[in-house]
Short mmCIF file of C-alpha atoms in Angstrom, two decimals:
data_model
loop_
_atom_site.label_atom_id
_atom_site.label_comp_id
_atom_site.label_asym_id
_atom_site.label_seq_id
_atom_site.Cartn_x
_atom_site.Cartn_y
_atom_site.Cartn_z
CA UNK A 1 19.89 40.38 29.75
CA UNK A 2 22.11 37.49 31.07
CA UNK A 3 23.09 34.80 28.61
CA UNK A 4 24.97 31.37 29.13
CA UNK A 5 26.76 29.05 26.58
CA UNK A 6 27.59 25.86 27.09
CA UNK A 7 29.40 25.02 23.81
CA UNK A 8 29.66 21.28 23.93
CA UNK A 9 25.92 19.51 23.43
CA UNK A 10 27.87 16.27 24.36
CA UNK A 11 31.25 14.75 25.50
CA UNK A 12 32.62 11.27 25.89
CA UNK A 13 34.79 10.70 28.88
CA UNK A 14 36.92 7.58 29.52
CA UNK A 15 36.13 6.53 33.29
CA UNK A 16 39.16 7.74 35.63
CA UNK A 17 39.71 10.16 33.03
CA UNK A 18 39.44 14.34 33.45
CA UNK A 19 36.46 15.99 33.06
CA UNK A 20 35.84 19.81 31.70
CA UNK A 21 32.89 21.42 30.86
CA UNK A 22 33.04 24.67 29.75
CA UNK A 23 30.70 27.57 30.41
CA UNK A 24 30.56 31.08 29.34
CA UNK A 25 28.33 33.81 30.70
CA UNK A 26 26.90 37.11 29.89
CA UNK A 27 25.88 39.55 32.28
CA UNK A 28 26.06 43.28 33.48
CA UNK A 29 26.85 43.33 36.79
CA UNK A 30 28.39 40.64 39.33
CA UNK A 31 27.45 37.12 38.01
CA UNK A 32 26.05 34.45 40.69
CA UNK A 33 27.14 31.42 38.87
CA UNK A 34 26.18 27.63 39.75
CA UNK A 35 26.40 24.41 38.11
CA UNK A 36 23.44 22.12 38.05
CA UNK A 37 23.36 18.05 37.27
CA UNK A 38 20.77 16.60 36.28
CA UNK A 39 20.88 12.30 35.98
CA UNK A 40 18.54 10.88 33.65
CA UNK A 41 14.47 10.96 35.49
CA UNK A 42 15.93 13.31 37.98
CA UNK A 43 15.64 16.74 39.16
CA UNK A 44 18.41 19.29 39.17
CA UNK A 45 20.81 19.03 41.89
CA UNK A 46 23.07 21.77 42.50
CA UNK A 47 26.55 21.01 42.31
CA UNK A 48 28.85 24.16 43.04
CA UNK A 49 27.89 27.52 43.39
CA UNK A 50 30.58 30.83 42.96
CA UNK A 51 29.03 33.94 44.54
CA UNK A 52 32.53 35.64 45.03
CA UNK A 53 35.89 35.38 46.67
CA UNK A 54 37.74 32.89 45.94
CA UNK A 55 37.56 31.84 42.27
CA UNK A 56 38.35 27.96 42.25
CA UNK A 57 35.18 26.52 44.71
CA UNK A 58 34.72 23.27 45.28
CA UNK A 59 31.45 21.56 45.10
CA UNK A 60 30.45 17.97 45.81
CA UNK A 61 31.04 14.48 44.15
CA UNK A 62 34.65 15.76 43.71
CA UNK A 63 33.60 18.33 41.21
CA UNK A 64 35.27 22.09 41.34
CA UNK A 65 34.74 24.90 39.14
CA UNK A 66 37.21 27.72 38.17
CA UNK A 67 35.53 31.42 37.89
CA UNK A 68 37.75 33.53 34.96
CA UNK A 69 35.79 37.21 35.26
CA UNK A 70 38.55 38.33 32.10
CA UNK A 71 37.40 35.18 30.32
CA UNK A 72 33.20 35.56 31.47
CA UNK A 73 33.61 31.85 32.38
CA UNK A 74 32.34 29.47 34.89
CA UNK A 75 34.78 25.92 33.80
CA UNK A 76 33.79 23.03 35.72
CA UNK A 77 36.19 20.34 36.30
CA UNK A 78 36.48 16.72 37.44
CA UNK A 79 39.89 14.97 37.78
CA UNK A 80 38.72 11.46 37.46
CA UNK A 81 35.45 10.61 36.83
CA UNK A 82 32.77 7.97 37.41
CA UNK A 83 30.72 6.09 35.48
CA UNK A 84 27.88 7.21 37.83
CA UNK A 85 28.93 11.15 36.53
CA UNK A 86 27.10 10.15 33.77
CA UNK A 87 24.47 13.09 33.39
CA UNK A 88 23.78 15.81 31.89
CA UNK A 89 25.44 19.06 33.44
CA UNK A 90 23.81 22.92 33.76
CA UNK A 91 25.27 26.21 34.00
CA UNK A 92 23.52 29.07 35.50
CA UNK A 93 23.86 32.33 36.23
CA UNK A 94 21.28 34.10 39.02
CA UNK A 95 20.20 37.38 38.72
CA UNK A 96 19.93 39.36 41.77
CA UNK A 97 18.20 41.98 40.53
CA UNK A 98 15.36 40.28 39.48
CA UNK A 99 14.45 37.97 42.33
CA UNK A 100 17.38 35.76 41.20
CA UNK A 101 15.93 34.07 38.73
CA UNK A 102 18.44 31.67 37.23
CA UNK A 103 18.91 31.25 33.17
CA UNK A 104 20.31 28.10 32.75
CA UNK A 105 22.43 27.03 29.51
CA UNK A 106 21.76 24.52 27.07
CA UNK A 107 23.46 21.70 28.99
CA UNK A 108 26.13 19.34 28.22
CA UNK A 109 25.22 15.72 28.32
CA UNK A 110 28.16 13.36 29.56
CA UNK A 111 28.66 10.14 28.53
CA UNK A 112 31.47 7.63 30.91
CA UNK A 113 32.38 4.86 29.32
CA UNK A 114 34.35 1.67 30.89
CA UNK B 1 17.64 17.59 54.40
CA UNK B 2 14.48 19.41 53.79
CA UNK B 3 13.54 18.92 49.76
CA UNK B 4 11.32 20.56 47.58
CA UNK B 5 8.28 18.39 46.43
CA UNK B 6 6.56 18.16 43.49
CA UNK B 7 3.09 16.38 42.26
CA UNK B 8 2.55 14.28 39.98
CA UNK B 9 5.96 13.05 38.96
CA UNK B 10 4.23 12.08 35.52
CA UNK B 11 0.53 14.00 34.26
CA UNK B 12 -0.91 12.70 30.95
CA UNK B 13 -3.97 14.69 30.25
CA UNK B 14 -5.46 16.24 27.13
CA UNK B 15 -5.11 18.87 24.70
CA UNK B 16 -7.41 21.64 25.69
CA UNK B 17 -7.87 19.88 29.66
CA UNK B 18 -6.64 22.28 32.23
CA UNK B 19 -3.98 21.18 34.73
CA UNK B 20 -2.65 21.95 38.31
CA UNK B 21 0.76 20.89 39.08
CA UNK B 22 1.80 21.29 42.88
CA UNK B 23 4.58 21.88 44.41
CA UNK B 24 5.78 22.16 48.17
CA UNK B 25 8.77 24.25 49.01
CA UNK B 26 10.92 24.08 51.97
CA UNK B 27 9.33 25.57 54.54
CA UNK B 28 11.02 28.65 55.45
CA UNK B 29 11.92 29.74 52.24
CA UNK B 30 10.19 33.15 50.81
CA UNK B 31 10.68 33.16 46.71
CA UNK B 32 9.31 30.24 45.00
CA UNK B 33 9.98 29.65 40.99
CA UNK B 34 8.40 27.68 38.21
CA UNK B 35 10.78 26.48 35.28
CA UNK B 36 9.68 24.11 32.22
CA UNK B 37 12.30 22.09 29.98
CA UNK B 38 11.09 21.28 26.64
CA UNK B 39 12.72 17.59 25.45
CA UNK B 40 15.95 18.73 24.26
CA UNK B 41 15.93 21.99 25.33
CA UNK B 42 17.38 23.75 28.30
CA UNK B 43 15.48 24.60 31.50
CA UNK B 44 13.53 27.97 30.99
CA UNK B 45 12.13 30.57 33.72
CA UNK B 46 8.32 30.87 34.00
CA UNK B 47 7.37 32.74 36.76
CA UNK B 48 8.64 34.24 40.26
CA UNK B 49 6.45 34.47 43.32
CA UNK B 50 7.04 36.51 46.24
CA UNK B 51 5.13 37.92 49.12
CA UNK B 52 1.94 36.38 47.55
CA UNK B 53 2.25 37.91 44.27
CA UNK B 54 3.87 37.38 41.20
CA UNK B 55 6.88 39.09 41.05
CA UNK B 56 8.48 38.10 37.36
CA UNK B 57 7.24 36.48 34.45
CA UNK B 58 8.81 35.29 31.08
CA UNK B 59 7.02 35.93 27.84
CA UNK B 60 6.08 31.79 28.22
CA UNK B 61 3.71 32.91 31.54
CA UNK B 62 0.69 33.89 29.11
CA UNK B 63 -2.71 34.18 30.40
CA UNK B 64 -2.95 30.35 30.25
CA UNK B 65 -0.93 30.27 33.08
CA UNK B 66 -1.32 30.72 36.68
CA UNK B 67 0.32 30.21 39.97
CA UNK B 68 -1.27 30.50 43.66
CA UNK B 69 0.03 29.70 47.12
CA UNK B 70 -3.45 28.56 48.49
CA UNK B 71 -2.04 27.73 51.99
CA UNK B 72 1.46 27.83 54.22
CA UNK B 73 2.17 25.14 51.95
CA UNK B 74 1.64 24.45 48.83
CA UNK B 75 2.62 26.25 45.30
CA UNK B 76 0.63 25.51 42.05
CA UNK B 77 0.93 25.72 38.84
CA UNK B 78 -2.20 25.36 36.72
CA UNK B 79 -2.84 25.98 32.77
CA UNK B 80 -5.97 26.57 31.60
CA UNK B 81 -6.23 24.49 28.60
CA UNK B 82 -3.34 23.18 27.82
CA UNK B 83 -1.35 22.77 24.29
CA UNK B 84 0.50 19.93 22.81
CA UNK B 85 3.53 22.46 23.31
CA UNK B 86 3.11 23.02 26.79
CA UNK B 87 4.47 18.75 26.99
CA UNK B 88 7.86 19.49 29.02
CA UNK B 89 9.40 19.30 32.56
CA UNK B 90 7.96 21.63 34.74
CA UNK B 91 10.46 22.02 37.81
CA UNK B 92 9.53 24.13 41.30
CA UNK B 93 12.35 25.74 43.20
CA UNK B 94 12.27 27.65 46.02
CA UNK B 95 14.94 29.81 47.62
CA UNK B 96 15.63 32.18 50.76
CA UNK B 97 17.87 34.84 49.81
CA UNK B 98 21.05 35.25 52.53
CA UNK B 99 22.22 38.80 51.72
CA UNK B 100 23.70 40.17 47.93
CA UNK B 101 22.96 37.52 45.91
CA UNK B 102 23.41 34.59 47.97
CA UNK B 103 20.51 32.40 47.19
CA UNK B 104 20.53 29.03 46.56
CA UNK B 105 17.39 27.75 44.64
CA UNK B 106 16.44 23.90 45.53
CA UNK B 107 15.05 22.12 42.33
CA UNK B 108 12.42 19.32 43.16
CA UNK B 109 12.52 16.70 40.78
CA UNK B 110 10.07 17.81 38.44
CA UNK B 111 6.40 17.17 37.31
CA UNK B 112 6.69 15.72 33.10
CA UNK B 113 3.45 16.84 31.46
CA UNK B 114 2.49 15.20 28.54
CA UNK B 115 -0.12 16.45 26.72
CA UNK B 116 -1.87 14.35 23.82
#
């Protein structure tokens, strides 16, 4: 069965500073990876999405995420953040073979401060 | 941009009361999801629904649970008598697979369900 990690529960970023959030993924075949963010009363809103080709996609609000298939990760990155990226921040991965049902990680909560 | 919609955005009700929570997808779209995030906890996959049947369920989707498409519309979510555990998010989604795994699912922004 497909697995996700998200090993930091929460990280403190400096605004203008560089974001990374890390993801890691298990799964048997071709992953269908995404990143979700989700701001505080709010729904999930999908940020970036890697289905394949190109491993570095871009996704919006500046956000990009770098797939590693030797590494099973799913990185996403920011190079100056906001103090409205203040959210809390999913990784997915969908599984086609059962009616791509997404299993989302624990999340990472993000904190900007001035 | 068409949006997935959800109702109520907040649902108090009692321990033991049963519940629908409703959901409209975009319109086209032909697999429709429920998900429910405990506080705290990450988002987890209840059920699939495709081709007016349920096509996946977690070990969560007990018989409590239920889904329905009654119309073109609308997809519910009810619970029989609900449980001070089932408090939590309870997201719809909603997705029209493109070819080998290109689906994107489209979140609405979530029905909280607090039960007392």
């Amino acid at each position: 069965a497909q697995s996700v990690t998200q090993p930091d529960i929460h990280i403190t970023v400096s605004e203008g500073a560089s974001l990374e959030l890390r993801c890691n993924y298990s799964y048997g075949a071709t992953p269908y990876l995404f990143w979700y963010v989700q701001s505080p009363g709010q729904g999930l809103q999908l940020l970036l999405k890697y289905f394949s080709g190109d491993t570095l996609v871009q996704g919006i609000k500046g956000f990009e995420a770098e797939f590693k298939r030797s590494q099973s990760s799913f990185n996403l990155r920011k190079p100056s953040v906001h103090w409205s990226d203040a959210a809390e921040y999913f990784c997915a991965v969908g599984d086609e073979a059962n009616d791509y049902k997404l299993s989302f990680g624990a999340g990472t909560t993000v904190t900007v401060r001035a | 941009e068409p949006e997935v919609t959800q109702t109520p955005s907040h649902q108090v009700t009692q321990m033991g009361q049963e519940v629908i929570l409703r959901c409209v997808p975009i319109s086209n779209h032909l697999y429709f999801y429920w998900y429910r995030q405990i506080l705290g906890q990450k988002v987890e996959f209840l059920v699939s629904f495709y081709n007016n049947e349920i096509s996946e369920k977690s070990e969560i989707f007990d018989d409590q649970f239920s889904v329905e498409r009654p119309d073109g519309s609308n997809f519910t979510l009810k619970i029989r008598s609900t449980k001070l555990e089932d408090s939590a998010m309870y997201f719809c989604a909603s997705t029209l697979p493109r070819g080998f795994g290109k689906n994107i699912q489209y979140f609405g922004a979530g029905t909280r369900l607090s039960v007392l």
